[in-house]
PDB file of C-alpha atoms and ligand atoms in Angstrom:
ATOM      1  CA  UNK A   1      -0.498 -22.282  10.468  1.00 74.00           C
ATOM      2  CA  UNK A   2      -1.367 -23.721   7.051  1.00 83.00           C
ATOM      3  CA  UNK A   3       1.418 -24.180   4.497  1.00 88.00           C
ATOM      4  CA  UNK A   4      -0.045 -21.464   2.286  1.00 88.00           C
ATOM      5  CA  UNK A   5      -0.318 -18.997   5.159  1.00 91.00           C
ATOM      6  CA  UNK A   6       3.211 -19.823   6.363  1.00 92.00           C
ATOM      7  CA  UNK A   7       4.523 -19.200   2.843  1.00 93.00           C
ATOM      8  CA  UNK A   8       2.654 -15.872   2.582  1.00 94.00           C
ATOM      9  CA  UNK A   9       3.995 -14.756   5.962  1.00 95.00           C
ATOM     10  CA  UNK A  10       7.550 -15.749   4.912  1.00 94.00           C
ATOM     11  CA  UNK A  11       7.180 -13.701   1.739  1.00 94.00           C
ATOM     12  CA  UNK A  12       5.752 -10.731   3.683  1.00 94.00           C
ATOM     13  CA  UNK A  13       8.727 -10.877   6.083  1.00 94.00           C
ATOM     14  CA  UNK A  14      11.165 -10.845   3.150  1.00 94.00           C
ATOM     15  CA  UNK A  15       9.448  -7.869   1.476  1.00 94.00           C
ATOM     16  CA  UNK A  16       9.084  -5.869   4.691  1.00 91.00           C
ATOM     17  CA  UNK A  17      12.766  -6.476   5.520  1.00 90.00           C
ATOM     18  CA  UNK A  18      13.835  -5.225   2.093  1.00 92.00           C
ATOM     19  CA  UNK A  19      11.549  -2.183   2.295  1.00 91.00           C
ATOM     20  CA  UNK A  20      12.755  -1.395   5.815  1.00 88.00           C
ATOM     21  CA  UNK A  21      16.379  -1.515   4.684  1.00 87.00           C
ATOM     22  CA  UNK A  22      15.469   0.774   1.758  1.00 88.00           C
ATOM     23  CA  UNK A  23      14.196   3.361   4.290  1.00 84.00           C
ATOM     24  CA  UNK A  24      10.489   3.080   3.448  1.00 85.00           C
ATOM     25  CA  UNK A  25       9.286   2.077   6.948  1.00 82.00           C
ATOM     26  CA  UNK A  26      10.839   4.604   9.377  1.00 75.00           C
ATOM     27  CA  UNK A  27      10.295   4.346  13.143  1.00 76.00           C
ATOM     28  CA  UNK A  28       8.154   1.140  13.200  1.00 69.00           C
ATOM     29  CA  UNK A  29       5.644   2.744  10.796  1.00 74.00           C
ATOM     30  CA  UNK A  30       4.035   1.013   7.813  1.00 83.00           C
ATOM     31  CA  UNK A  31       1.971  -2.164   7.609  1.00 89.00           C
ATOM     32  CA  UNK A  32       1.604  -5.112   5.307  1.00 94.00           C
ATOM     33  CA  UNK A  33      -1.013  -7.757   4.618  1.00 96.00           C
ATOM     34  CA  UNK A  34      -2.015 -10.635   2.339  1.00 97.00           C
ATOM     35  CA  UNK A  35      -5.440 -12.097   1.617  1.00 97.00           C
ATOM     36  CA  UNK A  36      -5.991 -15.604   3.004  1.00 96.00           C
ATOM     37  CA  UNK A  37      -9.496 -16.116   1.566  1.00 94.00           C
ATOM     38  CA  UNK A  38     -12.700 -14.135   0.980  1.00 92.00           C
ATOM     39  CA  UNK A  39     -13.229 -13.527   4.682  1.00 95.00           C
ATOM     40  CA  UNK A  40      -9.749 -13.113   6.205  1.00 96.00           C
ATOM     41  CA  UNK A  41      -6.339 -11.577   5.682  1.00 96.00           C
ATOM     42  CA  UNK A  42      -3.073 -11.820   7.599  1.00 96.00           C
ATOM     43  CA  UNK A  43      -1.602  -8.457   8.695  1.00 95.00           C
ATOM     44  CA  UNK A  44       1.283  -7.068  10.740  1.00 91.00           C
ATOM     45  CA  UNK A  45       0.761  -6.617  14.474  1.00 88.00           C
ATOM     46  CA  UNK A  46       0.873  -2.976  15.633  1.00 81.00           C
ATOM     47  CA  UNK A  47       4.139  -1.159  16.317  1.00 75.00           C
ATOM     48  CA  UNK A  48       6.845  -3.718  15.506  1.00 75.00           C
ATOM     49  CA  UNK A  49      10.179  -2.887  13.842  1.00 73.00           C
ATOM     50  CA  UNK A  50       9.470  -3.838  10.224  1.00 73.00           C
ATOM     51  CA  UNK A  51      13.100  -4.763   9.629  1.00 76.00           C
ATOM     52  CA  UNK A  52      12.974  -7.581  12.197  1.00 83.00           C
ATOM     53  CA  UNK A  53       9.614  -9.288  11.805  1.00 87.00           C
ATOM     54  CA  UNK A  54       8.987 -12.925  12.707  1.00 91.00           C
ATOM     55  CA  UNK A  55       5.862 -15.046  12.021  1.00 92.00           C
ATOM     56  CA  UNK A  56       4.656 -14.070  15.520  1.00 90.00           C
ATOM     57  CA  UNK A  57       4.351 -10.446  14.330  1.00 90.00           C
ATOM     58  CA  UNK A  58       1.418 -11.324  12.060  1.00 92.00           C
ATOM     59  CA  UNK A  59      -2.207 -11.991  12.907  1.00 93.00           C
ATOM     60  CA  UNK A  60      -5.470 -12.811  11.125  1.00 95.00           C
ATOM     61  CA  UNK A  61      -8.286 -10.279  10.859  1.00 95.00           C
ATOM     62  CA  UNK A  62     -11.678 -10.536   9.167  1.00 95.00           C
ATOM     63  CA  UNK A  63     -12.717  -8.197   6.361  1.00 95.00           C
ATOM     64  CA  UNK A  64     -14.206  -5.762   8.902  1.00 94.00           C
ATOM     65  CA  UNK A  65     -10.732  -5.468  10.453  1.00 93.00           C
ATOM     66  CA  UNK A  66     -11.650  -7.446  13.600  1.00 93.00           C
ATOM     67  CA  UNK A  67      -9.062  -9.831  15.073  1.00 93.00           C
ATOM     68  CA  UNK A  68      -9.790 -13.506  14.459  1.00 91.00           C
ATOM     69  CA  UNK A  69      -7.528 -14.315  17.443  1.00 83.00           C
ATOM     70  CA  UNK A  70      -8.747 -12.386  20.517  1.00 83.00           C
ATOM     71  CA  UNK A  71      -6.228 -10.447  22.584  1.00 84.00           C
ATOM     72  CA  UNK A  72      -3.972  -9.317  19.750  1.00 84.00           C
ATOM     73  CA  UNK A  73      -3.879  -5.803  18.259  1.00 83.00           C
ATOM     74  CA  UNK A  74      -3.368  -5.390  14.529  1.00 82.00           C
ATOM     75  CA  UNK A  75      -1.906  -2.349  12.796  1.00 82.00           C
ATOM     76  CA  UNK A  76      -3.794   0.873  13.489  1.00 82.00           C
ATOM     77  CA  UNK A  77      -4.615   1.160   9.798  1.00 91.00           C
ATOM     78  CA  UNK A  78      -6.097  -2.336   9.417  1.00 94.00           C
ATOM     79  CA  UNK A  79      -9.411  -0.931   8.116  1.00 96.00           C
ATOM     80  CA  UNK A  80      -7.642   0.604   5.111  1.00 97.00           C
ATOM     81  CA  UNK A  81      -6.296  -2.837   4.167  1.00 97.00           C
ATOM     82  CA  UNK A  82      -9.615  -4.634   4.548  1.00 97.00           C
ATOM     83  CA  UNK A  83     -11.397  -1.885   2.591  1.00 97.00           C
ATOM     84  CA  UNK A  84      -9.121  -2.605  -0.382  1.00 97.00           C
ATOM     85  CA  UNK A  85      -9.804  -6.371  -0.143  1.00 97.00           C
ATOM     86  CA  UNK A  86     -13.558  -5.759   0.060  1.00 95.00           C
ATOM     87  CA  UNK A  87     -13.724  -3.261  -2.822  1.00 95.00           C
ATOM     88  CA  UNK A  88     -11.096  -4.866  -5.065  1.00 94.00           C
ATOM     89  CA  UNK A  89     -11.712  -8.630  -5.265  1.00 93.00           C
ATOM     90  CA  UNK A  90      -8.592  -8.981  -7.415  1.00 94.00           C
ATOM     91  CA  UNK A  91      -6.356  -7.569  -4.635  1.00 96.00           C
ATOM     92  CA  UNK A  92      -4.353 -10.284  -2.872  1.00 97.00           C
ATOM     93  CA  UNK A  93      -1.739  -8.215  -1.046  1.00 97.00           C
ATOM     94  CA  UNK A  94      -1.567  -4.648   0.314  1.00 97.00           C
ATOM     95  CA  UNK A  95       1.690  -2.857   1.159  1.00 96.00           C
ATOM     96  CA  UNK A  96       1.771   0.478   3.003  1.00 96.00           C
ATOM     97  CA  UNK A  97       4.944   2.533   3.389  1.00 94.00           C
ATOM     98  CA  UNK A  98       6.058   6.022   4.517  1.00 93.00           C
ATOM     99  CA  UNK A  99       8.902   7.200   2.267  1.00 91.00           C
ATOM    100  CA  UNK A 100      10.105  10.788   1.978  1.00 91.00           C
ATOM    101  CA  UNK A 101       8.812  11.132  -1.615  1.00 93.00           C
ATOM    102  CA  UNK A 102       5.410   9.691  -0.635  1.00 94.00           C
ATOM    103  CA  UNK A 103       5.203  12.034   2.355  1.00 93.00           C
ATOM    104  CA  UNK A 104       6.315  15.271   0.672  1.00 93.00           C
ATOM    105  CA  UNK A 105       4.635  14.952  -2.742  1.00 94.00           C
ATOM    106  CA  UNK A 106       1.307  13.925  -1.237  1.00 95.00           C
ATOM    107  CA  UNK A 107       1.335  17.119   0.881  1.00 94.00           C
ATOM    108  CA  UNK A 108       2.050  19.205  -2.192  1.00 94.00           C
ATOM    109  CA  UNK A 109      -0.872  17.631  -4.108  1.00 95.00           C
ATOM    110  CA  UNK A 110      -3.362  17.372  -1.256  1.00 96.00           C
ATOM    111  CA  UNK A 111      -5.495  20.259  -2.494  1.00 96.00           C
ATOM    112  CA  UNK A 112      -5.606  18.910  -6.082  1.00 96.00           C
ATOM    113  CA  UNK A 113      -6.654  15.500  -4.760  1.00 96.00           C
ATOM    114  CA  UNK A 114      -4.344  13.560  -7.077  1.00 96.00           C
ATOM    115  CA  UNK A 115      -0.883  13.364  -8.596  1.00 96.00           C
ATOM    116  CA  UNK A 116      -0.715  12.794 -12.329  1.00 96.00           C
ATOM    117  CA  UNK A 117       2.150  10.641 -13.590  1.00 96.00           C
ATOM    118  CA  UNK A 118       2.689  10.813 -17.361  1.00 95.00           C
ATOM    119  CA  UNK A 119       5.257   9.863 -19.967  1.00 95.00           C
ATOM    120  CA  UNK A 120       7.376   7.560 -17.802  1.00 96.00           C
ATOM    121  CA  UNK A 121       8.552   4.182 -19.105  1.00 96.00           C
ATOM    122  CA  UNK A 122       8.076   2.767 -15.611  1.00 95.00           C
ATOM    123  CA  UNK A 123       4.308   3.349 -15.770  1.00 96.00           C
ATOM    124  CA  UNK A 124       4.324   0.017 -17.638  1.00 95.00           C
ATOM    125  CA  UNK A 125       5.142  -1.688 -14.334  1.00 96.00           C
ATOM    126  CA  UNK A 126       1.506  -1.007 -13.326  1.00 96.00           C
ATOM    127  CA  UNK A 127      -0.831  -3.811 -14.386  1.00 95.00           C
ATOM    128  CA  UNK A 128      -2.865  -2.853 -17.479  1.00 92.00           C
ATOM    129  CA  UNK A 129      -0.564  -0.015 -18.651  1.00 92.00           C
ATOM    130  CA  UNK A 130       1.024  -0.937 -21.978  1.00 92.00           C
ATOM    131  CA  UNK A 131       2.873   2.230 -22.981  1.00 91.00           C
ATOM    132  CA  UNK A 132       4.894   5.068 -21.497  1.00 92.00           C
ATOM    133  CA  UNK A 133       2.450   7.360 -23.351  1.00 91.00           C
ATOM    134  CA  UNK A 134      -0.120   7.069 -20.569  1.00 91.00           C
ATOM    135  CA  UNK A 135      -1.486   9.220 -17.762  1.00 93.00           C
ATOM    136  CA  UNK A 136      -2.043   7.715 -14.342  1.00 94.00           C
ATOM    137  CA  UNK A 137      -3.770   9.688 -11.600  1.00 95.00           C
ATOM    138  CA  UNK A 138      -2.788   8.624  -8.102  1.00 96.00           C
ATOM    139  CA  UNK A 139      -5.520   9.784  -5.667  1.00 96.00           C
ATOM    140  CA  UNK A 140      -4.413  11.853  -2.640  1.00 97.00           C
ATOM    141  CA  UNK A 141      -6.668  12.098   0.417  1.00 97.00           C
ATOM    142  CA  UNK A 142      -6.159  14.247   3.549  1.00 97.00           C
ATOM    143  CA  UNK A 143      -4.615  12.476   6.529  1.00 96.00           C
ATOM    144  CA  UNK A 144      -6.674  11.598   9.596  1.00 95.00           C
ATOM    145  CA  UNK A 145      -6.334   9.432  12.696  1.00 93.00           C
ATOM    146  CA  UNK A 146     -10.013   8.517  12.271  1.00 94.00           C
ATOM    147  CA  UNK A 147      -9.836   5.347  10.153  1.00 94.00           C
ATOM    148  CA  UNK A 148     -13.541   5.211   9.179  1.00 94.00           C
ATOM    149  CA  UNK A 149     -13.208   8.860   8.015  1.00 95.00           C
ATOM    150  CA  UNK A 150     -10.121   7.973   5.960  1.00 96.00           C
ATOM    151  CA  UNK A 151     -11.966   4.991   4.444  1.00 96.00           C
ATOM    152  CA  UNK A 152     -14.877   7.286   3.531  1.00 96.00           C
ATOM    153  CA  UNK A 153     -12.500   9.822   1.953  1.00 96.00           C
ATOM    154  CA  UNK A 154     -10.887   7.276  -0.364  1.00 95.00           C
ATOM    155  CA  UNK A 155     -13.974   5.173  -1.109  1.00 95.00           C
ATOM    156  CA  UNK A 156     -15.196   7.253  -4.124  1.00 94.00           C
ATOM    157  CA  UNK A 157     -11.886   6.554  -5.935  1.00 93.00           C
ATOM    158  CA  UNK A 158     -12.790   2.848  -5.992  1.00 92.00           C
ATOM    159  CA  UNK A 159     -15.779   3.603  -8.247  1.00 89.00           C
ATOM    160  CA  UNK A 160     -13.382   4.543 -11.061  1.00 76.00           C
ATOM    161  CA  UNK A 161     -11.202   2.433 -13.320  1.00 76.00           C
ATOM    162  CA  UNK A 162      -8.937  -0.151 -11.721  1.00 80.00           C
ATOM    163  CA  UNK A 163      -6.052   1.533  -9.929  1.00 90.00           C
ATOM    164  CA  UNK A 164      -3.203   0.159  -7.859  1.00 96.00           C
ATOM    165  CA  UNK A 165      -2.409   2.723  -5.224  1.00 97.00           C
ATOM    166  CA  UNK A 166      -3.280   5.955  -3.431  1.00 97.00           C
ATOM    167  CA  UNK A 167      -1.560   8.449  -1.167  1.00 97.00           C
ATOM    168  CA  UNK A 168      -2.499   9.890   2.197  1.00 97.00           C
ATOM    169  CA  UNK A 169      -1.194  13.461   2.467  1.00 96.00           C
ATOM    170  CA  UNK A 170       1.913  13.898   4.605  1.00 95.00           C
ATOM    171  CA  UNK A 171       1.712  10.210   5.460  1.00 95.00           C
ATOM    172  CA  UNK A 172       2.427   7.582   2.787  1.00 95.00           C
ATOM    173  CA  UNK A 173       1.336   5.196   0.059  1.00 97.00           C
ATOM    174  CA  UNK A 174      -1.036   2.244  -0.125  1.00 97.00           C
ATOM    175  CA  UNK A 175      -0.265  -0.101  -3.040  1.00 98.00           C
ATOM    176  CA  UNK A 176      -1.758  -3.477  -3.883  1.00 98.00           C
ATOM    177  CA  UNK A 177      -1.623  -6.191  -6.510  1.00 97.00           C
ATOM    178  CA  UNK A 178      -3.164  -9.440  -7.685  1.00 97.00           C
ATOM    179  CA  UNK A 179      -0.448 -11.241  -5.739  1.00 96.00           C
ATOM    180  CA  UNK A 180       2.318 -10.207  -3.373  1.00 96.00           C
ATOM    181  CA  UNK A 181       4.986  -9.974  -6.085  1.00 97.00           C
ATOM    182  CA  UNK A 182       2.752  -7.650  -8.115  1.00 98.00           C
ATOM    183  CA  UNK A 183       1.936  -5.516  -5.067  1.00 97.00           C
ATOM    184  CA  UNK A 184       5.689  -5.106  -4.504  1.00 97.00           C
ATOM    185  CA  UNK A 185       6.285  -4.244  -8.162  1.00 97.00           C
ATOM    186  CA  UNK A 186       3.534  -1.612  -7.981  1.00 98.00           C
ATOM    187  CA  UNK A 187       4.968  -0.177  -4.761  1.00 97.00           C
ATOM    188  CA  UNK A 188       8.474  -0.009  -6.269  1.00 97.00           C
ATOM    189  CA  UNK A 189       7.115   1.638  -9.435  1.00 97.00           C
ATOM    190  CA  UNK A 190       5.136   4.255  -7.479  1.00 98.00           C
ATOM    191  CA  UNK A 191       8.148   4.983  -5.274  1.00 96.00           C
ATOM    192  CA  UNK A 192      10.412   5.457  -8.306  1.00 96.00           C
ATOM    193  CA  UNK A 193       7.850   7.633 -10.143  1.00 97.00           C
ATOM    194  CA  UNK A 194       7.139   9.788  -7.082  1.00 96.00           C
ATOM    195  CA  UNK A 195      10.874  10.234  -6.522  1.00 94.00           C
ATOM    196  CA  UNK A 196      11.219  11.274 -10.191  1.00 95.00           C
ATOM    197  CA  UNK A 197       8.397  13.824  -9.779  1.00 94.00           C
ATOM    198  CA  UNK A 198       9.904  15.108  -6.548  1.00 91.00           C
ATOM    199  CA  UNK A 199      13.281  15.585  -8.238  1.00 91.00           C
ATOM    200  CA  UNK A 200      11.638  17.300 -11.237  1.00 90.00           C
ATOM    201  CA  UNK A 201       9.960  19.754  -8.870  1.00 85.00           C
ATOM    202  CA  UNK A 202      13.288  20.512  -7.222  1.00 83.00           C
ATOM    203  CA  UNK A 203      12.561  18.896  -3.867  1.00 72.00           C
ATOM    204  CA  UNK A 204      15.673  17.534  -2.216  1.00 61.00           C
ATOM    205  CA  UNK A 205      15.532  14.012  -0.780  1.00 49.00           C
TER     206      UNK A 205
HETATM  207 ZN1  LIG B   1       0.655   4.686   7.864  1.00 93.13          ZN
END
């Protein structure tokens, strides 16, 4: 393992551990990746407890989601990660979690196709947003176990302005950033803002 890859994997393990302890990765769900170069990323192996990852729980895949090392199985949602790297050259890390707020609010907004977040100071945590007086639409797509279908459902959103995350209804959030620290900041901001919206609507966590 190169030094850079080892450092990325160490950082991914730290973030996944923190997110697991915060309750965002229930029941071995969720998956995490970082870009290695233009043709590969490193991603979590399928089905491991995200609170107890080791470097052996990561593997390399190409940007079509195919394993670089034969015989290993990456996360079921690998194609959603590699789609983001292909369509957003600035994306260097992708974090996917399954919190209660992400799950419930995305179901409520599935028909609308987006959740609008407006007026929150924490919107400024999203790269490019300079004021609380902003409106951010987080796309929501229907859930599916067919990954190419899910990729096709979200692909039109990538034609719009830069954005840093989307929701899959009844499922969870994909968030990314120009580096791993920014991806984490975006994830934390979305989680806070979705929890605020959920509370405003009277949902109980
Ligand atoms: Zn998932």
